[in-house]
XYZ file of C-alpha atoms in Angstrom:
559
model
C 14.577 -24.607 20.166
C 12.007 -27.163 21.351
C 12.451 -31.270 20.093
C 8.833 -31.115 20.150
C 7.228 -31.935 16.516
C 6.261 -28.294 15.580
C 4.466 -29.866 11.783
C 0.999 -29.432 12.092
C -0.058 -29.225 8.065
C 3.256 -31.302 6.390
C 3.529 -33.823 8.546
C -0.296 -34.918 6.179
C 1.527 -34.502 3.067
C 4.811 -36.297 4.397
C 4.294 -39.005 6.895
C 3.384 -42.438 5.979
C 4.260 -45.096 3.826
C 1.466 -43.566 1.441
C 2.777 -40.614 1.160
C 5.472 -42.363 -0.614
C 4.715 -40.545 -3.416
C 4.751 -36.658 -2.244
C 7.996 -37.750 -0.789
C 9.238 -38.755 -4.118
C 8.989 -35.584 -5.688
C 10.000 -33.040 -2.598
C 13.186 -35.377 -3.151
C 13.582 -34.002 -6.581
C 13.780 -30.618 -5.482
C 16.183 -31.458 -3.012
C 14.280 -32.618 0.083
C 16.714 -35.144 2.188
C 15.907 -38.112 4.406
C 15.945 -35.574 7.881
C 14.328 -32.814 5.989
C 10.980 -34.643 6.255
C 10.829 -34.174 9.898
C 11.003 -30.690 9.808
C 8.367 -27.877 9.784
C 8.011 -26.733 6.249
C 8.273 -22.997 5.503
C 6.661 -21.516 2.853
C 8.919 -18.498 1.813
C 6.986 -16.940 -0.783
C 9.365 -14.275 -3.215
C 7.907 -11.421 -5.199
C 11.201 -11.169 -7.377
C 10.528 -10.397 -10.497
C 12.294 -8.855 -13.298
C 9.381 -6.622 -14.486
C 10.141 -4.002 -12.441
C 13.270 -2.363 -9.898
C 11.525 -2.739 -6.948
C 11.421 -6.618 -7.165
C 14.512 -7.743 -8.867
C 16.565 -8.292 -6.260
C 14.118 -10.514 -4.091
C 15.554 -13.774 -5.132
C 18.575 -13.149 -3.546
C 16.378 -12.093 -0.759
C 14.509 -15.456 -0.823
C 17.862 -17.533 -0.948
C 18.896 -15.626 2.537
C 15.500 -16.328 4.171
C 16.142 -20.216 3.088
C 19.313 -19.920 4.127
C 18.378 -18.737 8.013
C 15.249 -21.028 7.855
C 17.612 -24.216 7.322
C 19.930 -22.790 9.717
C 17.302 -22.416 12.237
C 15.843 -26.110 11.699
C 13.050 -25.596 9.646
C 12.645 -26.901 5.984
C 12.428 -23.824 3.397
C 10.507 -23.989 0.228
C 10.350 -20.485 -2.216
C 8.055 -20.489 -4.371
C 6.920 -17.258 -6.674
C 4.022 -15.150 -6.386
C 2.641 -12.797 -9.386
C 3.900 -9.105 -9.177
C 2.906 -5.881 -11.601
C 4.548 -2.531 -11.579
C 2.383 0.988 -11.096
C 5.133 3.300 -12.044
C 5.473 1.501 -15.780
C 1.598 1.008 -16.009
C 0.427 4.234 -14.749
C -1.794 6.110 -17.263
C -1.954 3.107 -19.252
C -5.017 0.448 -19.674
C -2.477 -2.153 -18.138
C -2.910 -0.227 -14.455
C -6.369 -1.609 -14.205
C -4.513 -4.750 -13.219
C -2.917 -3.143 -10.699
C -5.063 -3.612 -7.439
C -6.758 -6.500 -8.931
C -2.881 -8.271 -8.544
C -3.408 -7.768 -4.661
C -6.354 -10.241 -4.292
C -4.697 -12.669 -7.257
C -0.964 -12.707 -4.979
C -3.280 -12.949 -1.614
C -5.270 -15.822 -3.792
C -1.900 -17.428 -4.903
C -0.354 -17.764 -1.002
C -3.079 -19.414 0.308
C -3.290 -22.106 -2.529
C 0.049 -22.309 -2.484
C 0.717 -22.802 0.861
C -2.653 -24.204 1.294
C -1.952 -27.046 -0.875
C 1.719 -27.539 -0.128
C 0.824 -27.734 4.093
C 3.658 -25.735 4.961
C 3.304 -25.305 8.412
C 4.593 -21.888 8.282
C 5.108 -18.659 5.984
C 7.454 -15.995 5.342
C 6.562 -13.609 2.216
C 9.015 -11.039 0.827
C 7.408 -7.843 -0.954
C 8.796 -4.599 -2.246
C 5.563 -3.468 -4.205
C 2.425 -1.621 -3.474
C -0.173 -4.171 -4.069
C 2.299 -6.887 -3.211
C 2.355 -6.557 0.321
C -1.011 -6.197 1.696
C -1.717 -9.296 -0.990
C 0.855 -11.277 0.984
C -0.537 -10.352 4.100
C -4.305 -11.413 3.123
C -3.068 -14.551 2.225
C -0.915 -15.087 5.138
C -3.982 -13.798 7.211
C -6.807 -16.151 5.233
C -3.849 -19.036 6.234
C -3.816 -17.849 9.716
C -0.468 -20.287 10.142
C 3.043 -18.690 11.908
C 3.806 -16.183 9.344
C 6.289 -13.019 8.746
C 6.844 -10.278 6.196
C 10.061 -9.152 4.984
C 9.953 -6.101 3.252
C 12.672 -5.698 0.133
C 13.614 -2.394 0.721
C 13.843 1.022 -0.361
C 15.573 2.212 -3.349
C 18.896 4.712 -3.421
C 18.211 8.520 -4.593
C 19.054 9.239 -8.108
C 21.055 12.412 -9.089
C 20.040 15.895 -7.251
C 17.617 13.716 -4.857
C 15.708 12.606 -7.734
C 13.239 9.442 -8.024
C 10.602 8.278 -9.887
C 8.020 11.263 -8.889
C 10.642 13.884 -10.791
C 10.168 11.810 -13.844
C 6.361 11.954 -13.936
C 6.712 15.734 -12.980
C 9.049 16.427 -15.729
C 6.826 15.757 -18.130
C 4.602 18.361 -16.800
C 7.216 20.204 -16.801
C 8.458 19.748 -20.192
C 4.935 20.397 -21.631
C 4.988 24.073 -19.582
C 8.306 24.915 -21.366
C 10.410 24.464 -18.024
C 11.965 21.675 -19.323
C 14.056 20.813 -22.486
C 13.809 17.287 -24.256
C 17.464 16.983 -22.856
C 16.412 17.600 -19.743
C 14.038 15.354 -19.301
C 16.042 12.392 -21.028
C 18.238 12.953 -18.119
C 16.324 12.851 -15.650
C 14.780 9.410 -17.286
C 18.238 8.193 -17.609
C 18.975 8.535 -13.989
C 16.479 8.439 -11.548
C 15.886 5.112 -10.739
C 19.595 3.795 -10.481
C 19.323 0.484 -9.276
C 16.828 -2.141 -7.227
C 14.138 -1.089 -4.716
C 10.741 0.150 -3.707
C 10.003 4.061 -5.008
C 12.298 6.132 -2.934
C 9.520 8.935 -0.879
C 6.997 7.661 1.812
C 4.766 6.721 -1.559
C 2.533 3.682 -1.250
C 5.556 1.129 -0.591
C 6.949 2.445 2.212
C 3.974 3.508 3.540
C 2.647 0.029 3.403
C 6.534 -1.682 4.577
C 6.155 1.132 7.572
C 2.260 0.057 8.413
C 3.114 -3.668 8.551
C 5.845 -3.360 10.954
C 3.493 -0.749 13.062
C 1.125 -3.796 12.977
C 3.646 -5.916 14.533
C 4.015 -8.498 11.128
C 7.731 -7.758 9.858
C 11.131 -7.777 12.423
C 11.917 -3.998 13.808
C 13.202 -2.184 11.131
C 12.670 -3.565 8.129
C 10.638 -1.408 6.674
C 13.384 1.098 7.042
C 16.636 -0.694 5.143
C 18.064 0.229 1.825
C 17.233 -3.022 -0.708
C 20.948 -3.749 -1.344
C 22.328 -3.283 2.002
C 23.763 -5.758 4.782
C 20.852 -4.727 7.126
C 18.514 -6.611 4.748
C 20.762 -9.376 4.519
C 20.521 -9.764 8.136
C 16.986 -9.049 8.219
C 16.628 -12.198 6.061
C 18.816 -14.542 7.637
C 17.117 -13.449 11.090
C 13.728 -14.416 9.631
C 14.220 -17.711 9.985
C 14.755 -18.415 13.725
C 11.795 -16.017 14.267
C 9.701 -17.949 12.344
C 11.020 -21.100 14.266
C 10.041 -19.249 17.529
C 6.188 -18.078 16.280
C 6.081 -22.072 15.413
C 6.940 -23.239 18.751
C 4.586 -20.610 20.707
C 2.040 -21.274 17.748
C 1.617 -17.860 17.519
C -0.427 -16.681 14.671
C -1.629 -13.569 12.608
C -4.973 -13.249 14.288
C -2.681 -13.204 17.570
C -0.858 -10.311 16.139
C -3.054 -8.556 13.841
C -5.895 -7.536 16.141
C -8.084 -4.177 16.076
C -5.403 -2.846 18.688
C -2.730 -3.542 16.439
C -4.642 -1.809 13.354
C -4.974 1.026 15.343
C -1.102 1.235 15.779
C -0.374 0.952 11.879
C -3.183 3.666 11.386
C -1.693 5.791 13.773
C 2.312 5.384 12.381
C 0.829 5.749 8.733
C -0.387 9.279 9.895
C 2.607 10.396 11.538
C 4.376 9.586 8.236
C 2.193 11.484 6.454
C 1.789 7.770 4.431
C -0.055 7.134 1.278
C -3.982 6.786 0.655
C -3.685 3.375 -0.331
C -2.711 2.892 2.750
C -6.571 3.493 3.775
C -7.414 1.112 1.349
C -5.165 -2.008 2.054
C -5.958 -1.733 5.949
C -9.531 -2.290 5.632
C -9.039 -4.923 3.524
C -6.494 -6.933 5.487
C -8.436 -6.233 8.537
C -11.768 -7.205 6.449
C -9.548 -10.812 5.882
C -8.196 -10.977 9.518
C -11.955 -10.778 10.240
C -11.015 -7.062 12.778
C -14.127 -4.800 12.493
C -12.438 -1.526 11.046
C -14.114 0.916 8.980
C -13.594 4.300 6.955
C -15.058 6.576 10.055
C -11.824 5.172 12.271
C -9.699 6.949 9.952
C -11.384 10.261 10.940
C -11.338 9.101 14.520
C -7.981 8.374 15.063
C -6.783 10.829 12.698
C -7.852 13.543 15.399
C -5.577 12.534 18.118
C -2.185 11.390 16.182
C -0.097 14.666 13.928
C 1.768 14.570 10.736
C 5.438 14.629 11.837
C 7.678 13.714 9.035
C 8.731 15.695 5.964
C 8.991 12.818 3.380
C 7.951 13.005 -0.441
C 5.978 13.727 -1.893
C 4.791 16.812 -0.321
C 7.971 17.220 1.653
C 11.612 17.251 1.617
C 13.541 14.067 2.354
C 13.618 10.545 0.797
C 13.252 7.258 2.483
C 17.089 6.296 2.406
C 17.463 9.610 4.517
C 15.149 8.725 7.069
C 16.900 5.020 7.405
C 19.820 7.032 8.256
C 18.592 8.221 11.693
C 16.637 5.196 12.163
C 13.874 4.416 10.635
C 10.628 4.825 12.120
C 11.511 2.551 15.226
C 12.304 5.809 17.452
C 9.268 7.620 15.961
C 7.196 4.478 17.248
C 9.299 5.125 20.519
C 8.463 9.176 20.776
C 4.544 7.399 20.299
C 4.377 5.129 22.457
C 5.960 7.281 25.206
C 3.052 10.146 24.142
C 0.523 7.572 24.768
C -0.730 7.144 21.122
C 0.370 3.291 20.582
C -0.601 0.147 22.052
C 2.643 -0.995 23.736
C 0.909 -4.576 24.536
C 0.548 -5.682 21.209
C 2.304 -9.246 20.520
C 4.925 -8.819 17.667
C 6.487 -11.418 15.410
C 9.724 -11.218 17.740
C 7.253 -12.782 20.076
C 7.448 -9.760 22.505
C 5.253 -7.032 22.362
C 5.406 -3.605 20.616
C 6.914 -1.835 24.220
C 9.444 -4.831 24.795
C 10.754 -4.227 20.972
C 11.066 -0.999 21.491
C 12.615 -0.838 24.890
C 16.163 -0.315 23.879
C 15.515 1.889 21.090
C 17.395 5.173 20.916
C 15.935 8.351 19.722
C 16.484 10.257 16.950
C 19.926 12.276 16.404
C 19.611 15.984 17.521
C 19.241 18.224 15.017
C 18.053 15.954 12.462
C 14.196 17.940 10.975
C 12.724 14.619 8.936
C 10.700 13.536 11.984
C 9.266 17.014 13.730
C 9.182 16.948 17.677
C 5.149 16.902 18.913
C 4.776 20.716 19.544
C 6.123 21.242 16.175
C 4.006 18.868 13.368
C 3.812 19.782 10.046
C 0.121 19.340 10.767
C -1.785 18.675 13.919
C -3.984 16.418 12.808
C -3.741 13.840 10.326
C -3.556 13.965 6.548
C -5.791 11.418 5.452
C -9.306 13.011 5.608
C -12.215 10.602 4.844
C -14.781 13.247 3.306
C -18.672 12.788 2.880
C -21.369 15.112 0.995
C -23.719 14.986 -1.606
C -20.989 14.591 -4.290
C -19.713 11.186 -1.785
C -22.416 9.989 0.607
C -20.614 7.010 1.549
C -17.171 8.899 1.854
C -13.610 9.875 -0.103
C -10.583 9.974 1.210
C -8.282 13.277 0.741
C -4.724 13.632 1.435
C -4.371 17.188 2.455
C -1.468 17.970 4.488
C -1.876 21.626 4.866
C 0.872 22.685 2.137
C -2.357 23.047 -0.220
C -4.673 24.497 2.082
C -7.394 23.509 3.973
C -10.365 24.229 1.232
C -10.905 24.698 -2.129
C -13.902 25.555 -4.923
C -13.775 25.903 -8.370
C -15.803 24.392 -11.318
C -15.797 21.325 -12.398
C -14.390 20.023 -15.446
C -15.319 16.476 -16.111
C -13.586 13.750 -18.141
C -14.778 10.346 -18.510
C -11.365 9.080 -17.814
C -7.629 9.496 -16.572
C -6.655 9.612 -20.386
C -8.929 12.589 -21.404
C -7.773 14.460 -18.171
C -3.772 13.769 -18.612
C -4.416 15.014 -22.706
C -6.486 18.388 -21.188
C -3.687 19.401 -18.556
C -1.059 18.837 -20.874
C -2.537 20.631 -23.656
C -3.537 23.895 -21.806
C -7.797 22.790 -21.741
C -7.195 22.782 -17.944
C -7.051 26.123 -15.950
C -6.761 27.522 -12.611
C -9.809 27.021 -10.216
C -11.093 24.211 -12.220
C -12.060 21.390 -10.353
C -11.134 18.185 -12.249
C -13.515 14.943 -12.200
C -12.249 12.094 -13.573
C -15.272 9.301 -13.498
C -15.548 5.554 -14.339
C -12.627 4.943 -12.547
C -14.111 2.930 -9.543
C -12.966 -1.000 -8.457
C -15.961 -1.898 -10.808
C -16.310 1.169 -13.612
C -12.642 1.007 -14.790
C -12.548 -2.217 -13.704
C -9.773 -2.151 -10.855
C -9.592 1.556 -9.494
C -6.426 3.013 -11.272
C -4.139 5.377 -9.896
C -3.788 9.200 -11.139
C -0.789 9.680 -10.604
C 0.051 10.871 -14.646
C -2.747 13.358 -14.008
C -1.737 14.383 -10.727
C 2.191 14.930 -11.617
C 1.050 16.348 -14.917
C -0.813 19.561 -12.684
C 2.077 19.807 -10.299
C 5.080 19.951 -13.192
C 2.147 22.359 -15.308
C 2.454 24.377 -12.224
C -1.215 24.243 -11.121
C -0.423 22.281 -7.827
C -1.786 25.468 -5.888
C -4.438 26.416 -8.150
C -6.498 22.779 -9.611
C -8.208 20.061 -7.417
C -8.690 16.428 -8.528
C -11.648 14.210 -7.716
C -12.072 10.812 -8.989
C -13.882 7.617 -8.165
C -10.348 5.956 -8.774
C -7.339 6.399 -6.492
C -4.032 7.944 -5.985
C -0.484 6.801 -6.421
C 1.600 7.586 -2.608
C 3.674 9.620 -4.971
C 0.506 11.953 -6.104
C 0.345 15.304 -3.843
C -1.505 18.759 -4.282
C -5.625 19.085 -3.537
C -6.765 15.350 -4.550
C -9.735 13.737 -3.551
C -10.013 10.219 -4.393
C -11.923 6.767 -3.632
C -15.470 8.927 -4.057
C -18.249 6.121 -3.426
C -20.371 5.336 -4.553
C -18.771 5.217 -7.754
C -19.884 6.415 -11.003
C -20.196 2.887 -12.090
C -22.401 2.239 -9.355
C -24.627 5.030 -10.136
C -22.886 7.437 -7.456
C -23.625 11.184 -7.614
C -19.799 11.501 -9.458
C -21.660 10.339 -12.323
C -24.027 13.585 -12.748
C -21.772 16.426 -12.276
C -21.689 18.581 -15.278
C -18.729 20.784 -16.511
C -19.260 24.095 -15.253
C -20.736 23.024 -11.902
C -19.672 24.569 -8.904
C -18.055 21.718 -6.722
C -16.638 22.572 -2.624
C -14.100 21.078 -0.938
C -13.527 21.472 2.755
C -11.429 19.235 4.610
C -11.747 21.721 7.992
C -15.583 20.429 7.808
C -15.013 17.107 6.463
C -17.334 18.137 3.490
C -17.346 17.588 -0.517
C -20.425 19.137 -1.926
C -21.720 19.650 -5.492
C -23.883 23.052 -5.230
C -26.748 21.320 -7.019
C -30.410 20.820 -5.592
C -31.467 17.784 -3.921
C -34.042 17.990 -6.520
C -31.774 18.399 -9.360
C -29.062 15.531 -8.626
C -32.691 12.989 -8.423
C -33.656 14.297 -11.461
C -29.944 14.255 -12.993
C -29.600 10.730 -11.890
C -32.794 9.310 -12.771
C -32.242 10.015 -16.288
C -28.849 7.995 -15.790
C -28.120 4.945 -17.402
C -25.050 2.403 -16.249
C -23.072 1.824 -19.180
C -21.982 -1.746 -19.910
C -19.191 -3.431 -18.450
C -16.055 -3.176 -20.479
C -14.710 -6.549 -19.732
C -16.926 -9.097 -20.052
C -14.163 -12.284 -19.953
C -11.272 -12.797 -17.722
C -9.227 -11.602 -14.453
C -11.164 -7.988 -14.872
C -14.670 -8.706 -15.623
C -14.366 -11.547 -12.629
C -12.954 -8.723 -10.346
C -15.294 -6.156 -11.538
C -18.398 -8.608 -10.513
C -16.646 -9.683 -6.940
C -15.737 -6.392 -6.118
C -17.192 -4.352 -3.318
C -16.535 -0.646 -2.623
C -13.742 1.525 -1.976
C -15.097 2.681 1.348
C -15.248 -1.517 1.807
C -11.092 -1.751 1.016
C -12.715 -3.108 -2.165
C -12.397 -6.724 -1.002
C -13.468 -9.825 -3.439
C -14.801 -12.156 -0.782
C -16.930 -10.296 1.349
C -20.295 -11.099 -0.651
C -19.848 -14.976 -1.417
């Protein structure tokens, strides 16, 4: 490692006889004489105890300290906010949900901001907490990392948390006793870590080391294991080397590099969200990326691996041949990935991946190239009279390639979940659930109660979902979600009528309400917007910041 002075932001809050004072009180937290001529790093922790996927990222934080002293840097943990989806869901508490991302991207850069740490490494293990950490890293632009926590272990007969929110489903059709289901609560989630399928977590954990911002593999390590301990201790001479080569997200995260988390998402057959969360961190890294690249790039690059939800395996089985560093080999060997893209190893994306071995024969999570589970990709971006400015779909094939039916509207998730479970929902019905938008709910819940709910009824096959809101990773089954404009907004969502005949075609791209022209002007000119319904606090500021879904719905794109 260099001798050369590698503070460029602490070396204002620390040198100087008048910064007597700020040296003062880093020595009450443990700051020595030498400590003060060494780069700060900010290591910003997620742990929390309000959910599994979290609680074990203080130990995570004390390891990343722990290699970042070892490696002559200065750590400093501090906490960022964190929320849970899988406890909120179907609640009014999930509104808070993907307003957290923009309040934990808000609290890294003041933290860090204020602090001048010269450099940052943030640990996540939760939907909305990792792209948050990465905006703020990104709005920062100083040497930065991202650890991810880790997945979580399988619970009894390959369960997780997607067989609990099917069970109930399944327990209102009669297929399940009370006993039943009990057990399956008791024992799904047995211990810490991020929801066990390629759901939004490890989608997102898989798409930030595709983009080059986390060490190979970690996105692909159980959350208690020795591979994360390493991963953590090896954190800190990396971010001693980005320090010295002042290398920097906007080095790393560039349109190229998008293109390559895009592109891995895909092949995973990855969440939504994931749609969602890369527009907005490219929107914050200032890379021009919009909705329409999803459908571009989603023609060249095939679903190849048969995770949950719609497929077989879990996450902890797919760490078990590797991760998804030989799937980003098979890639980049096809051509499909940008092998030049600087990493936070400081190498690029071909040199990390040089020495990687493939895949195990006979192993069928990851499908060879002439044998995808779908040739194309399975995030569709739709437009049509019923979306003008787009919706994205997540149809990988299992559910077919089309479907119509009449629509049955409900003003929100609540009203839907009670008219699945109580038999008001049948086959071919077309469910719209409205006023569900980033500004309408506020803060774009997830359906994933609805969405299990149909699946454990049964319906999977024979009910589509359409919603201004959005979808958990774990939802699967005909679901069309992130419809903009939104009803809110005064979106064509907000005029369908039960009973109208609504088309979904995701060979053609299409979602279409057969209504006139004539009729949907005439429908939504005798629309009103309702009023808000927050009019004080985190919500009714995100709700009046918030731009559209089709946008990433960012907060700071208007200002």
């Amino acid at each position: 490692m260099t001798d050369k002075d590698l503070r460029k932001y602490s070396k204002i809050v620390v040198d100087g006889m008048e910064q007597a004072p700020s040296r003062a009180m880093l020595r009450a937290v443990g700051f020595e004489d030498g400590d003060f001529a060494k780069p700060q790093i900010g290591i910003a922790s997620t742990w929390s105890m309000v959910t599994p996927c979290n609680m074990h990222i203080n130990k995570l934080a004390e390891d990343v300290n722990k290699g970042t002293d070892d490696a002559g840097g200065k750590g400093i943990i501090y906490n960022v906010i964190t929320i849970s989806d899988g406890i909120s869901m179907g609640t009014e508490g999930m509104k808070y949900s993907l307003v957290s991302r923009e309040v934990i991207a808000d609290s890294v850069e003041t933290v860090s901001g204020c602090m001048g740490h010269d450099a940052i490494i943030a640990i996540g293990g939760c939907d909305k907490n990792m792209p948050g950490l990465l905006m703020g890293m990104a709005r920062l632009n100083r040497p930065a990392l991202f650890i991810y926590g880790g997945t979580i272990q399988p619970g009894p007969n390959h369960t997780n948390i997607i067989s609990v929110f099917e069970a109930v489903g399944e327990h209102a059709a009669g297929k399940v006793s009370a006993i039943e289901l009990k057990q399956i609560e008791d024992t799904a989630i047995p211990g810490p870590g991020s929801c066990g399928g390629m759901y939004t977590a490890n989608t997102m954990a898989s798409a930030i080391e595709a983009l080059g911002m986390s060490l190979p593999n970690s996105s692909a390590q159980d959350a208690i294991s020795q591979e994360k301990v390493a991963d953590c201790l090896n954190a800190g001479e990396a971010i001693m080397r980005l320090l010295e080569h002042d290398i920097k997200p906007s080095d790393i995260m560039t349109r190229s590099a998008f293109e390559n988390a895009i592109k891995v998402t895909i092949a995973l057959g990855g969440s939504t969200n994931a749609v969602l969360h890369l527009l907005a961190m490219a929107h914050t890294m200032g890379v021009a990326l919009e909705l329409d690249d999803f459908t571009r790039i989603g023609k060249q690059i095939p679903m190849l691996a048969d995770l949950k939800p719609s497929g077989k395996y879990l996450m902890s089985e797919l760490i078990n041949i590797g991760g998804i560093q030989p799937l980003m080999k098979m890639m980049l060997e096809a051509g499909m990935l940008d092998g030049s893209c600087l990493t936070v190893t400081g190498k690029s994306l071909a040199e990390n991946l040089a020495t990687v071995a493939p895949y195990p024969k006979g192993q069928d999570i990851i499908r060879s190239f002439d044998n995808p589970i779908k040739k194309d990709s399975h995030l569709v971006v739709l437009r049509g009279n019923l979306a003008p400015t787009g919706a994205v779909a997540k149809i990988t094939g299992k559910e077919g390639l089309s479907f119509s039916g009449n629509a049955r509207v409900f003003e929100s998730e609540e009203e839907c979940l009670k008219g699945i479970l109580d038999g008001t929902v049948v086959k071919r019905d077309v469910l719209v659930i409205r006023y569900e938008g980033p500004k309408g709910a506020p803060g774009m819940r997830e359906m994933l109660s609805p969405t299990s709910a149909i699946m454990g009824k049964g319906l999977g096959e024979d009910v589509a979902l359409i919603t201004d809101g959005r979808f958990s990773g774990g939802s699967h089954g005909f679901v069309v979600g992130h419809v903009t404009p939104e009803a809110f907004e005064g979106g064509p969502i907000a005029i369908v009528k039960t009973g109208d005949k609504i088309f979904i075609d995701a060979e053609s791209n299409t979602v279409t309400l057969d209504v006139s022209d004539a009729e949907i002007a005439a429908r939504l000119a005798k629309w009103q917007q309702p009023a808000p319904r927050y009019t004080r606090g985190v919500l009714a500021k995100y709700a009046a910041s918030v731009t559209s879904a089709s946008e990433g719905a960012v907060t700071d794109k208007n200002l």
